[in-house]
Backbone as a chain_set.jsonl record, in Angstrom:
{"seq": "MIYLLTRVSLAATIFVSALPSIATSVLAPDFDGMVRRADLIFTGRVTGQRAEWRKFDGQRSIVTLVRFEVLGIHKGQAGRNVELQFLGGKIGEASLHVDAMSKFHVGERAVLFVEQNGVNASPLVGFFHGKFNVLTDNSVAHHNGEPLSDVAEIGKARLKRATGPRAMSHDDFAGTIRGKAKKTN", "coords": {"N": [[0.738, -1.121, 0.019], [1.94, 1.313, 0.778], [3.869, 1.483, -1.145], [2.324, 1.746, -3.395], [0.963, 4.153, -2.805], [3.188, 5.984, -2.733], [4.084, 5.662, -5.405], [1.838, 6.811, -6.828], [1.837, 9.342, -5.679], [4.339, 10.185, -6.725], [4.01, 10.038, -9.462], [1.98, 12.085, -9.728], [3.375, 14.273, -8.886], [5.362, 14.469, -10.949], [3.643, 14.845, -13.106], [2.219, 17.416, -12.395], [4.595, 19.107, -12.388], [5.237, 19.002, -15.019], [3.181, 20.584, -16.221], [2.612, 23.731, -17.74], [3.705, 26.834, -16.395], [1.953, 29.555, -15.971], [1.677, 32.91, -15.843], [0.287, 35.986, -15.528], [0.806, 39.315, -16.112], [0.52, 42.97, -16.14], [2.404, 45.252, -17.68], [3.174, 48.532, -17.415], [3.242, 50.525, -20.031], [5.262, 53.144, -21.452], [4.846, 56.443, -22.773], [5.834, 57.023, -25.286], [6.232, 54.264, -26.175], [3.538, 53.293, -26.173], [2.322, 54.737, -28.099], [3.927, 54.115, -30.412], [3.296, 51.211, -30.413], [0.58, 51.138, -30.89], [-1.977, 50.53, -33.294], [-4.162, 52.162, -33.868], [-5.189, 55.184, -32.665], [-7.496, 56.889, -30.993], [-10.148, 59.264, -30.074], [-13.13, 58.596, -28.53], [-16.647, 58.044, -28.107], [-18.669, 56.077, -26.242], [-21.141, 54.106, -27.393], [-22.468, 51.826, -27.105], [-22.688, 48.416, -26.061], [-22.242, 44.955, -26.027], [-22.453, 41.454, -25.002], [-21.157, 38.413, -26.236], [-20.892, 35.027, -27.42], [-17.797, 33.73, -28.576], [-15.184, 32.333, -30.697], [-12.228, 32.287, -29.1], [-8.755, 32.273, -29.135], [-8.856, 29.71, -29.813], [-10.873, 28.504, -28.233], [-14.364, 28.449, -27.07], [-15.5, 31.352, -25.874], [-16.641, 34.061, -23.74], [-16.934, 37.359, -24.977], [-16.918, 40.91, -24.917], [-18.389, 43.211, -26.857], [-17.571, 46.665, -27.471], [-19.007, 49.384, -28.724], [-17.938, 52.552, -30.318], [-18.589, 55.982, -30.956], [-16.572, 57.651, -33.224], [-14.825, 60.422, -32.38], [-12.573, 61.835, -32.973], [-9.484, 61.108, -34.729], [-6.279, 60.077, -33.939], [-4.147, 58.612, -34.594], [-3.432, 56.466, -37.344], [-6.306, 54.655, -39.025], [-9.77, 55.053, -39.23], [-13.395, 54.377, -39.42], [-16.584, 56.267, -38.966], [-17.429, 54.86, -36.726], [-16.26, 52.661, -34.431], [-15.665, 49.182, -33.335], [-14.658, 47.589, -30.636], [-13.19, 44.558, -29.273], [-13.404, 42.85, -26.19], [-12.024, 40.261, -24.302], [-14.113, 38.523, -22.002], [-17.011, 39.078, -20.102], [-20.466, 39.033, -19.477], [-23.202, 36.725, -20.064], [-26.276, 35.954, -19.694], [-26.486, 33.736, -17.094], [-23.824, 32.825, -17.31], [-20.516, 34.011, -16.987], [-17.614, 35.818, -17.487], [-14.689, 36.737, -16.096], [-12.097, 39.075, -16.49], [-8.982, 40.091, -15.11], [-7.784, 43.39, -14.849], [-9.003, 44.354, -17.074], [-10.392, 46.961, -19.05], [-13.268, 48.879, -18.233], [-16.433, 50.088, -19.573], [-18.935, 52.515, -20.056], [-21.868, 53.551, -21.497], [-21.904, 56.493, -23.192], [-19.616, 57.667, -22.118], [-16.578, 59.336, -22.572], [-13.427, 58.683, -24.143], [-9.915, 58.363, -24.782], [-8.213, 56.318, -26.566], [-5.781, 53.767, -27.014], [-5.232, 51.495, -29.541], [-4.437, 48.211, -30.311], [-4.126, 45.659, -32.376], [-6.902, 44.669, -32.505], [-9.276, 42.376, -31.788], [-7.683, 40.26, -31.596], [-5.992, 40.063, -29.451], [-6.53, 39.532, -25.884], [-7.212, 42.041, -24.753], [-8.001, 44.913, -26.587], [-6.592, 47.151, -26.114], [-3.511, 48.965, -25.813], [-1.316, 47.668, -23.256], [-3.497, 46.697, -21.66], [-5.599, 48.199, -19.437], [-4.065, 50.54, -19.37], [-4.14, 51.575, -21.763], [-6.319, 53.396, -21.969], [-7.645, 56.489, -21.735], [-9.509, 58.729, -19.785], [-11.919, 61.033, -20.85], [-12.799, 63.772, -19.238], [-15.645, 65.893, -18.061], [-14.967, 68.471, -18.055], [-13.36, 68.613, -20.056], [-10.861, 67.733, -19.556], [-7.958, 65.366, -19.209], [-7.809, 62.153, -17.857], [-6.083, 59.467, -16.194], [-6.682, 55.809, -16.246], [-7.457, 55.273, -13.672], [-8.609, 57.369, -12.788], [-7.003, 59.588, -11.819], [-5.722, 62.887, -12.535], [-4.179, 63.373, -15.825], [-1.186, 65.153, -16.114], [0.835, 65.414, -17.65], [2.435, 63.911, -20.504], [4.703, 62.561, -19.868], [4.516, 61.297, -17.513], [3.214, 59.008, -17.918], [3.276, 55.511, -17.698], [4.763, 55.664, -15.512], [5.155, 55.097, -11.934], [2.567, 56.489, -9.931], [1.644, 58.755, -7.308], [-1.092, 59.405, -5.425], [-2.212, 62.759, -5.508], [-2.902, 65.48, -3.548], [-2.847, 68.061, -4.506], [-1.587, 69.867, -7.241], [0.071, 70.044, -10.432], [-2.02, 71.09, -13.088], [-4.411, 69.309, -14.886], [-4.015, 67.85, -18.227], [-5.519, 69.155, -21.205], [-7.884, 67.743, -23.29], [-7.493, 68.432, -25.917], [-4.619, 69.32, -25.876], [-3.565, 66.78, -25.233], [-4.253, 65.037, -27.391], [-2.965, 66.567, -29.518], [-0.422, 66.255, -28.84], [-0.15, 63.42, -28.926], [-0.632, 63.149, -31.638], [1.625, 64.627, -32.938], [3.779, 63.062, -31.82], [3.078, 60.424, -33.256], [3.555, 61.176, -35.845], [6.335, 61.448, -35.806], [7.074, 58.742, -35.296], [6.333, 57.478, -37.367]], "CA": [[-0.022, 0.04, 0.085], [2.812, 2.418, 0.917], [4.586, 1.547, -2.48], [1.401, 2.321, -4.286], [0.878, 5.719, -2.623], [4.46, 6.532, -3.267], [4.131, 5.65, -6.85], [0.865, 7.675, -7.228], [2.293, 10.642, -5.311], [5.604, 10.495, -7.609], [3.345, 10.262, -10.777], [1.278, 13.339, -9.601], [4.333, 15.276, -8.769], [5.881, 14.6, -12.301], [2.446, 15.512, -13.867], [2.201, 18.809, -11.955], [5.795, 19.694, -12.714], [5.192, 19.236, -16.663], [2.25, 21.522, -16.609], [3.135, 25.016, -17.935], [3.364, 27.727, -15.487], [1.396, 30.681, -16.644], [1.533, 34.073, -15.056], [-0.077, 37.305, -16.465], [1.016, 40.682, -15.557], [0.415, 44.045, -17.113], [3.525, 46.248, -17.557], [2.749, 49.927, -17.751], [4.067, 51.109, -21.21], [5.676, 54.717, -21.463], [4.03, 57.291, -23.837], [6.336, 56.673, -26.616], [5.948, 52.848, -26.426], [2.24, 53.2, -26.525], [2.107, 55.398, -29.418], [4.587, 53.081, -31.325], [2.638, 49.91, -30.578], [-0.909, 51.211, -31.281], [-2.531, 50.597, -34.791], [-5.058, 53.268, -33.921], [-5.332, 55.918, -31.429], [-8.606, 57.667, -31.312], [-11.133, 59.791, -29.103], [-14.307, 58.036, -28.85], [-17.806, 58.143, -27.039], [-19.29, 54.747, -26.018], [-22.611, 54.283, -27.812], [-23.283, 50.684, -26.835], [-21.97, 47.359, -25.754], [-22.98, 43.555, -25.829], [-21.516, 40.329, -24.943], [-21.536, 37.258, -27.153], [-19.915, 33.878, -27.359], [-16.945, 33.741, -29.85], [-14.045, 31.634, -30.673], [-11.027, 33.073, -28.73], [-7.694, 31.402, -28.85], [-9.263, 28.353, -30.01], [-11.842, 28.183, -27.231], [-15.522, 29.237, -26.968], [-15.535, 32.315, -24.779], [-17.48, 35.221, -23.794], [-16.355, 38.492, -25.266], [-17.758, 42.049, -24.905], [-18.132, 44.255, -27.97], [-17.739, 47.941, -27.211], [-19.197, 50.273, -29.95], [-17.636, 53.873, -30.155], [-18.67, 56.909, -32.068], [-15.295, 58.036, -33.327], [-14.785, 61.905, -32.254], [-11.242, 62.302, -33.483], [-8.394, 60.164, -34.879], [-5.033, 60.76, -33.689], [-3.188, 57.846, -35.515], [-4.145, 55.258, -38.031], [-7.496, 55.104, -39.84], [-11.191, 54.347, -38.638], [-14.58, 54.933, -39.96], [-17.34, 57.023, -38.082], [-17.782, 54.09, -35.73], [-15.373, 51.549, -34.146], [-16.092, 48.315, -32.441], [-13.539, 46.895, -29.947], [-13.406, 43.398, -28.608], [-12.536, 42.674, -25.139], [-12.253, 39.079, -23.552], [-14.867, 38.605, -20.774], [-18.438, 39.764, -19.971], [-21.627, 38.21, -18.86], [-24.343, 36.337, -20.972], [-27.321, 35.07, -18.801], [-25.838, 33.315, -15.848], [-22.434, 32.612, -17.485], [-19.745, 35.28, -16.951], [-15.929, 35.487, -17.647], [-13.941, 38.032, -15.606], [-10.624, 39.291, -16.656], [-8.439, 41.185, -14.361], [-7.216, 44.574, -15.477], [-9.756, 44.735, -18.216], [-11.118, 48.213, -18.797], [-14.724, 48.749, -18.312], [-16.95, 51.266, -20.316], [-20.197, 53.038, -19.872], [-22.476, 54.341, -22.589], [-21.938, 57.875, -23.159], [-18.345, 58.043, -21.585], [-15.535, 59.542, -23.645], [-12.027, 58.333, -23.82], [-8.842, 58.364, -25.859], [-7.983, 54.801, -26.698], [-4.645, 53.258, -27.932], [-5.613, 50.23, -29.899], [-3.373, 47.464, -30.831], [-4.629, 44.255, -32.746], [-8.362, 44.48, -32.135], [-9.933, 41.033, -32.102], [-6.524, 39.235, -31.596], [-5.415, 40.061, -28.053], [-7.625, 39.673, -24.919], [-7.601, 43.34, -24.672], [-7.314, 45.639, -27.773], [-5.915, 48.434, -25.676], [-2.148, 48.694, -25.391], [-1.2, 47.63, -21.865], [-4.889, 46.65, -20.895], [-6.162, 49.374, -18.914], [-3.079, 51.689, -19.432], [-4.495, 52.184, -23.169], [-7.472, 54.061, -21.877], [-7.572, 57.696, -20.97], [-10.891, 59.168, -19.706], [-12.003, 62.556, -21.091], [-13.7, 64.347, -18.226], [-16.763, 66.863, -18.532], [-14.386, 69.747, -18.347], [-12.341, 68.279, -21.243], [-9.449, 67.365, -19.238], [-7.727, 63.903, -19.31], [-7.397, 61.441, -16.619], [-5.663, 58.073, -16.277], [-7.658, 54.788, -16.134], [-7.886, 55.236, -12.2], [-9.266, 58.851, -12.424], [-6.042, 60.594, -11.497], [-5.521, 63.668, -13.76], [-2.956, 63.454, -16.438], [-0.636, 66.451, -16.266], [2.169, 65.535, -18.617], [2.597, 62.413, -21.053], [6.055, 62.099, -19.31], [4.246, 60.483, -16.331], [2.666, 57.71, -18.333], [3.945, 54.454, -17.364], [5.646, 55.622, -14.177], [4.269, 54.971, -10.84], [2.193, 57.672, -9.251], [1.122, 58.717, -5.828], [-2.266, 60.371, -5.258], [-1.687, 63.981, -4.917], [-4.07, 66.318, -3.086], [-2.859, 69.404, -5.309], [-0.378, 69.573, -8.171], [-0.206, 70.423, -11.692], [-3.362, 70.957, -13.726], [-4.62, 68.143, -15.778], [-3.875, 68.204, -19.433], [-6.68, 69.275, -21.77], [-7.86, 66.737, -24.305], [-6.789, 69.008, -27.145], [-3.242, 69.302, -25.702], [-3.076, 65.448, -25.228], [-4.594, 64.715, -28.695], [-2.043, 67.262, -30.312], [0.827, 65.57, -28.384], [-0.205, 62.132, -29.647], [-0.4, 63.314, -33.335], [3.04, 64.854, -33.049], [4.703, 61.809, -31.722], [2.677, 59.617, -34.25], [4.289, 61.662, -37.057], [7.805, 61.137, -35.725], [7.346, 57.342, -35.293], [5.81, 56.728, -38.758]], "C": [[0.929, 1.302, -0.165], [3.683, 2.638, -0.34], [3.59, 2.197, -3.454], [1.051, 3.811, -4.003], [2.094, 6.523, -3.04], [4.656, 6.923, -4.618], [3.134, 6.824, -7.376], [1.29, 9.156, -6.872], [3.54, 11.161, -6.17], [4.811, 10.841, -9.04], [2.641, 11.707, -10.622], [2.376, 14.485, -9.605], [5.114, 15.618, -10.327], [4.767, 15.231, -13.258], [2.41, 17.061, -13.682], [3.418, 19.617, -12.54], [5.794, 19.891, -14.228], [4.354, 20.238, -16.956], [3.129, 22.906, -16.809], [2.818, 25.957, -16.715], [3.046, 29.098, -16.158], [1.086, 31.768, -15.556], [1.241, 35.365, -16.007], [0.212, 38.551, -15.445], [0.927, 41.916, -16.642], [1.515, 45.167, -16.779], [3.097, 47.61, -17.975], [3.793, 50.539, -18.81], [4.261, 52.692, -21.152], [4.868, 55.25, -22.753], [4.617, 56.842, -25.333], [6.122, 55.071, -27.117], [4.436, 52.587, -26.802], [1.818, 53.689, -27.898], [2.69, 54.633, -30.592], [3.802, 51.826, -31.501], [1.104, 50.169, -31.09], [-0.984, 51.313, -32.775], [-3.24, 51.724, -34.911], [-5.115, 53.85, -32.711], [-6.626, 56.99, -31.842], [-9.336, 58.244, -29.947], [-12.481, 59.237, -29.521], [-15.361, 58.197, -27.816], [-18.371, 56.798, -27.179], [-20.724, 54.965, -26.446], [-23.199, 52.889, -27.457], [-22.232, 49.54, -26.58], [-22.865, 46.009, -25.681], [-22.102, 42.645, -25.757], [-22.026, 39.319, -25.723], [-20.613, 36.15, -27.004], [-19.26, 33.928, -28.838], [-15.966, 32.83, -29.706], [-12.852, 32.693, -30.245], [-9.851, 32.222, -28.399], [-8.067, 29.963, -28.902], [-10.312, 27.739, -29.141], [-13.098, 29.084, -27.217], [-15.504, 30.122, -25.586], [-16.459, 33.245, -24.921], [-16.648, 36.496, -24.011], [-17.422, 39.681, -25.283], [-17.254, 42.931, -26.046], [-18.49, 45.65, -27.676], [-17.877, 48.767, -28.546], [-18.759, 51.75, -29.652], [-17.971, 54.636, -31.427], [-17.179, 57.448, -32.223], [-15.457, 59.855, -33.344], [-13.46, 62.555, -32.897], [-10.302, 61.1, -33.66], [-7.149, 60.758, -34.803], [-3.882, 59.977, -34.299], [-3.798, 56.652, -36.051], [-5.546, 55.711, -38.889], [-8.692, 54.39, -39.326], [-12.336, 55.128, -39.462], [-15.283, 55.848, -38.783], [-17.504, 56.241, -36.716], [-16.539, 53.007, -35.502], [-15.883, 50.648, -33.101], [-14.895, 47.587, -31.888], [-14.005, 45.655, -29.151], [-12.61, 42.993, -27.382], [-12.944, 41.138, -24.533], [-13.088, 39.351, -22.238], [-16.23, 39.287, -21.059], [-19.306, 38.763, -19.352], [-22.883, 37.93, -19.942], [-25.318, 35.431, -19.933], [-26.6, 34.907, -17.448], [-24.373, 33.001, -15.942], [-21.807, 33.943, -17.486], [-18.222, 34.805, -17.019], [-15.463, 37.018, -17.065], [-12.508, 37.998, -15.895], [-10.087, 40.383, -15.94], [-7.787, 42.058, -15.169], [-7.838, 44.906, -16.851], [-10.434, 46.052, -18.072], [-12.696, 47.909, -18.978], [-15.249, 50.19, -18.972], [-18.551, 51.31, -19.965], [-20.651, 53.736, -21.034], [-22.49, 55.809, -22.198], [-20.466, 58.563, -22.534], [-17.599, 58.275, -22.913], [-14.279, 59.178, -23.194], [-11.144, 58.382, -25.122], [-8.279, 56.862, -25.652], [-6.853, 54.581, -27.65], [-4.975, 51.895, -28.202], [-4.477, 49.451, -30.497], [-4.193, 46.025, -31.079], [-6.073, 43.835, -32.235], [-8.731, 43.11, -32.568], [-8.889, 39.911, -32.038], [-6.187, 39.022, -30.22], [-6.614, 40.03, -27.106], [-8.188, 41.104, -24.684], [-7.049, 44.17, -25.997], [-6.641, 46.874, -27.5], [-4.539, 48.074, -25.301], [-1.983, 48.816, -23.985], [-2.479, 47.449, -21.065], [-5.473, 47.83, -20.634], [-5.253, 50.685, -19.069], [-3.399, 52.207, -20.949], [-5.614, 52.973, -23.19], [-7.27, 55.47, -21.046], [-8.77, 58.328, -20.859], [-10.888, 60.717, -20.149], [-13.177, 62.924, -20.219], [-14.704, 65.378, -18.827], [-16.048, 68.15, -18.771], [-13.285, 69.717, -19.5], [-11.063, 68.077, -20.857], [-9.303, 65.891, -19.292], [-7.385, 63.25, -18.094], [-6.942, 59.956, -16.913], [-6.732, 57.167, -15.972], [-8.235, 54.856, -14.654], [-8.536, 56.545, -11.776], [-8.369, 59.821, -11.998], [-5.819, 61.508, -12.773], [-4.117, 63.303, -14.338], [-2.417, 64.843, -16.686], [0.266, 66.617, -17.297], [2.22, 63.982, -19.234], [3.902, 61.815, -20.388], [5.675, 61.188, -18.061], [3.515, 59.225, -16.73], [3.653, 56.55, -18.223], [4.95, 54.456, -16.216], [4.642, 55.536, -13.013], [3.908, 56.501, -10.208], [1.515, 57.582, -8.108], [-0.02, 59.636, -6.063], [-1.783, 61.781, -4.878], [-3.031, 64.767, -4.704], [-4.129, 67.702, -4.022], [-1.675, 69.07, -6.216], [-0.818, 70.198, -9.572], [-1.559, 70.178, -12.398], [-3.291, 69.826, -14.687], [-4.53, 68.721, -17.331], [-5.193, 68.221, -20.174], [-6.752, 68.092, -22.805], [-7.206, 67.138, -25.592], [-5.288, 68.935, -27.027], [-2.781, 67.8, -25.863], [-3.325, 64.896, -26.715], [-3.281, 65.329, -29.661], [-0.647, 66.585, -29.84], [0.967, 64.142, -29.022], [0.26, 62.241, -31.135], [1.081, 63.727, -33.608], [3.87, 63.773, -32.857], [4.344, 60.77, -32.738], [3.433, 59.938, -35.549], [5.565, 61.389, -37.081], [8.065, 59.57, -35.768], [7.036, 56.534, -36.705], [6.831, 56.962, -39.914]], "O": [[0.766, 2.124, -1.067], [4.167, 3.739, -0.602], [3.955, 3.078, -4.233], [0.874, 4.596, -4.934], [1.994, 7.602, -3.625], [5.144, 7.969, -5.047], [3.513, 7.657, -8.2], [1.112, 10.07, -7.677], [3.751, 12.366, -6.312], [5.054, 11.893, -9.632], [2.835, 12.482, -11.559], [2.23, 15.504, -10.28], [5.375, 16.747, -10.742], [5.075, 16.072, -14.102], [2.543, 17.848, -14.619], [3.229, 20.689, -13.116], [6.326, 20.902, -14.687], [4.642, 20.902, -17.951], [4.149, 23.138, -16.161], [1.755, 25.839, -16.105], [3.895, 29.666, -16.845], [0.378, 31.557, -14.571], [1.876, 35.65, -17.023], [-0.124, 38.644, -14.264], [1.239, 41.779, -17.825], [1.478, 45.854, -15.758], [2.597, 47.667, -19.098], [4.917, 50.95, -18.52], [3.322, 53.396, -20.781], [4.354, 54.508, -23.59], [3.95, 56.42, -26.277], [5.886, 54.763, -28.285], [4.143, 51.748, -27.655], [1.072, 53.075, -28.66], [2.053, 54.505, -31.638], [3.632, 51.378, -32.635], [0.537, 49.265, -31.704], [-0.229, 52.026, -33.436], [-3.093, 52.391, -35.935], [-5.098, 53.156, -31.694], [-6.643, 57.722, -32.832], [-9.108, 57.715, -28.859], [-12.919, 59.373, -30.664], [-15.008, 58.477, -26.671], [-18.546, 56.394, -28.328], [-21.423, 55.852, -25.957], [-24.424, 52.783, -27.511], [-21.046, 49.711, -26.859], [-24.042, 46.028, -25.32], [-21.011, 42.787, -26.309], [-23.238, 39.26, -25.935], [-19.537, 36.364, -26.447], [-19.844, 34.092, -29.909], [-15.783, 32.426, -28.558], [-12.581, 33.708, -30.887], [-9.927, 31.472, -27.426], [-7.622, 29.134, -28.109], [-10.622, 26.557, -29.291], [-12.982, 30.304, -27.331], [-15.497, 29.638, -24.454], [-17.093, 33.385, -25.967], [-15.697, 36.698, -23.256], [-18.596, 39.489, -25.601], [-16.095, 43.312, -26.209], [-19.692, 45.906, -27.613], [-16.953, 48.81, -29.358], [-19.272, 52.214, -28.634], [-17.782, 54.247, -32.58], [-16.606, 57.676, -31.157], [-16.109, 60.452, -34.2], [-13.43, 63.728, -33.269], [-10.314, 60.18, -32.843], [-6.858, 61.773, -35.435], [-2.796, 60.515, -34.515], [-4.544, 55.919, -35.402], [-5.781, 56.847, -39.301], [-8.615, 53.202, -39.013], [-12.209, 56.221, -40.014], [-14.641, 56.138, -37.773], [-17.694, 56.873, -35.677], [-15.933, 52.586, -36.487], [-16.45, 51.094, -32.103], [-14.154, 46.994, -32.673], [-15.03, 45.675, -28.469], [-11.394, 42.809, -27.428], [-14.13, 40.886, -24.321], [-12.792, 40.282, -21.489], [-16.483, 39.931, -22.077], [-18.871, 37.767, -18.774], [-23.428, 38.851, -20.552], [-24.989, 34.326, -19.501], [-26.188, 35.872, -16.803], [-23.685, 32.901, -14.926], [-22.415, 34.925, -17.912], [-17.767, 33.709, -16.69], [-15.806, 38.119, -17.496], [-11.793, 37.042, -15.598], [-10.57, 41.51, -16.049], [-7.212, 41.633, -16.172], [-7.262, 45.637, -17.657], [-11.037, 46.283, -17.023], [-13.221, 47.012, -19.636], [-14.591, 51.228, -18.898], [-19.238, 50.333, -19.668], [-19.875, 54.514, -21.59], [-22.96, 56.264, -21.155], [-20.272, 59.778, -22.5], [-17.804, 57.714, -23.99], [-13.972, 59.301, -22.008], [-11.59, 58.43, -26.268], [-7.967, 56.417, -24.548], [-6.833, 55.023, -28.798], [-5.031, 51.095, -27.268], [-3.616, 50.039, -31.151], [-4.771, 45.405, -30.186], [-6.294, 42.782, -31.637], [-8.472, 42.753, -33.717], [-9.174, 38.764, -32.38], [-6.09, 37.871, -29.793], [-7.679, 40.489, -27.518], [-9.378, 41.332, -24.465], [-5.882, 44.098, -26.382], [-6.17, 47.591, -28.383], [-4.302, 47.087, -24.604], [-2.375, 49.828, -23.404], [-2.589, 47.951, -19.946], [-5.873, 48.523, -21.57], [-5.751, 51.796, -18.889], [-2.881, 53.269, -21.295], [-6.03, 53.331, -24.292], [-6.813, 55.516, -19.904], [-9.263, 58.577, -21.959], [-9.986, 61.494, -19.837], [-14.318, 62.496, -20.398], [-14.598, 65.693, -20.012], [-16.479, 68.906, -19.642], [-12.513, 70.637, -19.77], [-10.141, 68.203, -21.663], [-10.295, 65.171, -19.401], [-6.648, 63.833, -17.299], [-7.453, 59.332, -17.843], [-7.735, 57.645, -15.441], [-9.401, 54.517, -14.452], [-8.931, 56.772, -10.632], [-8.829, 60.94, -11.773], [-5.738, 61.012, -13.897], [-3.135, 63.008, -13.657], [-3.055, 65.645, -17.367], [0.513, 67.706, -17.815], [2.063, 62.998, -18.511], [4.08, 60.597, -20.412], [6.508, 60.386, -17.638], [3.223, 58.417, -15.849], [4.796, 56.682, -18.659], [5.76, 53.563, -15.97], [3.463, 55.867, -13.138], [4.708, 57.422, -10.04], [0.859, 56.587, -7.8], [0.093, 60.576, -6.85], [-0.979, 61.91, -3.955], [-4.006, 64.731, -5.455], [-5.172, 68.315, -4.249], [-0.902, 68.141, -5.982], [-1.9, 70.756, -9.754], [-2.138, 69.1, -12.259], [-2.24, 69.46, -15.213], [-4.908, 69.857, -17.619], [-6.019, 67.367, -19.851], [-5.711, 67.521, -23.131], [-6.502, 66.376, -26.255], [-4.659, 68.516, -27.998], [-1.771, 67.538, -26.517], [-2.391, 64.238, -27.172], [-2.692, 64.584, -30.445], [0.209, 66.45, -30.715], [2.008, 63.754, -29.55], [1.19, 61.654, -31.688], [1.697, 63.142, -34.498], [4.705, 63.519, -33.725], [5.311, 60.141, -33.167], [3.887, 59.033, -36.25], [6.098, 61.089, -38.15], [9.127, 59.137, -36.215], [7.365, 55.394, -37.036], [6.621, 56.484, -41.029]]}, "num_chains": 1, "name": "protein.A"}
């Protein structure tokens, strides 16, 4: 009996050791890297979203399709509307949650750095790092709501600040993106 348990234990150890170790982390890209990696950078307003079953990476998965009205294109080409595919969502009782995935609400405006839409789990460069919210006063904020005061702070650790530099306006941010995109093409 001990021989059998030892043999089963050894077999289980070998089996578990043979499985690939998969770890996921999201590295914060800097501004230059985000512009370089993006196929499309645009400002859009969310007009709708829906979840559906699709094949993703060879498996049947839930994806959420978020539709945007294009308000401005800063790099690449797009029509009047863009639909982005994000892994995860909810259909009836079935749901798939993906950590670090951006969430959207109808009516919100954002500047989006898009890379390989429909291919990656998130079409945004660096998952949530590729989304910058455009606030009601037309200023720009990071994904966590902190004001973006300069593109140099993108990709760097930030501490919450009670006061500090003014947030960048959407127009200044868009102009900086377009300028960098011209230099990288």
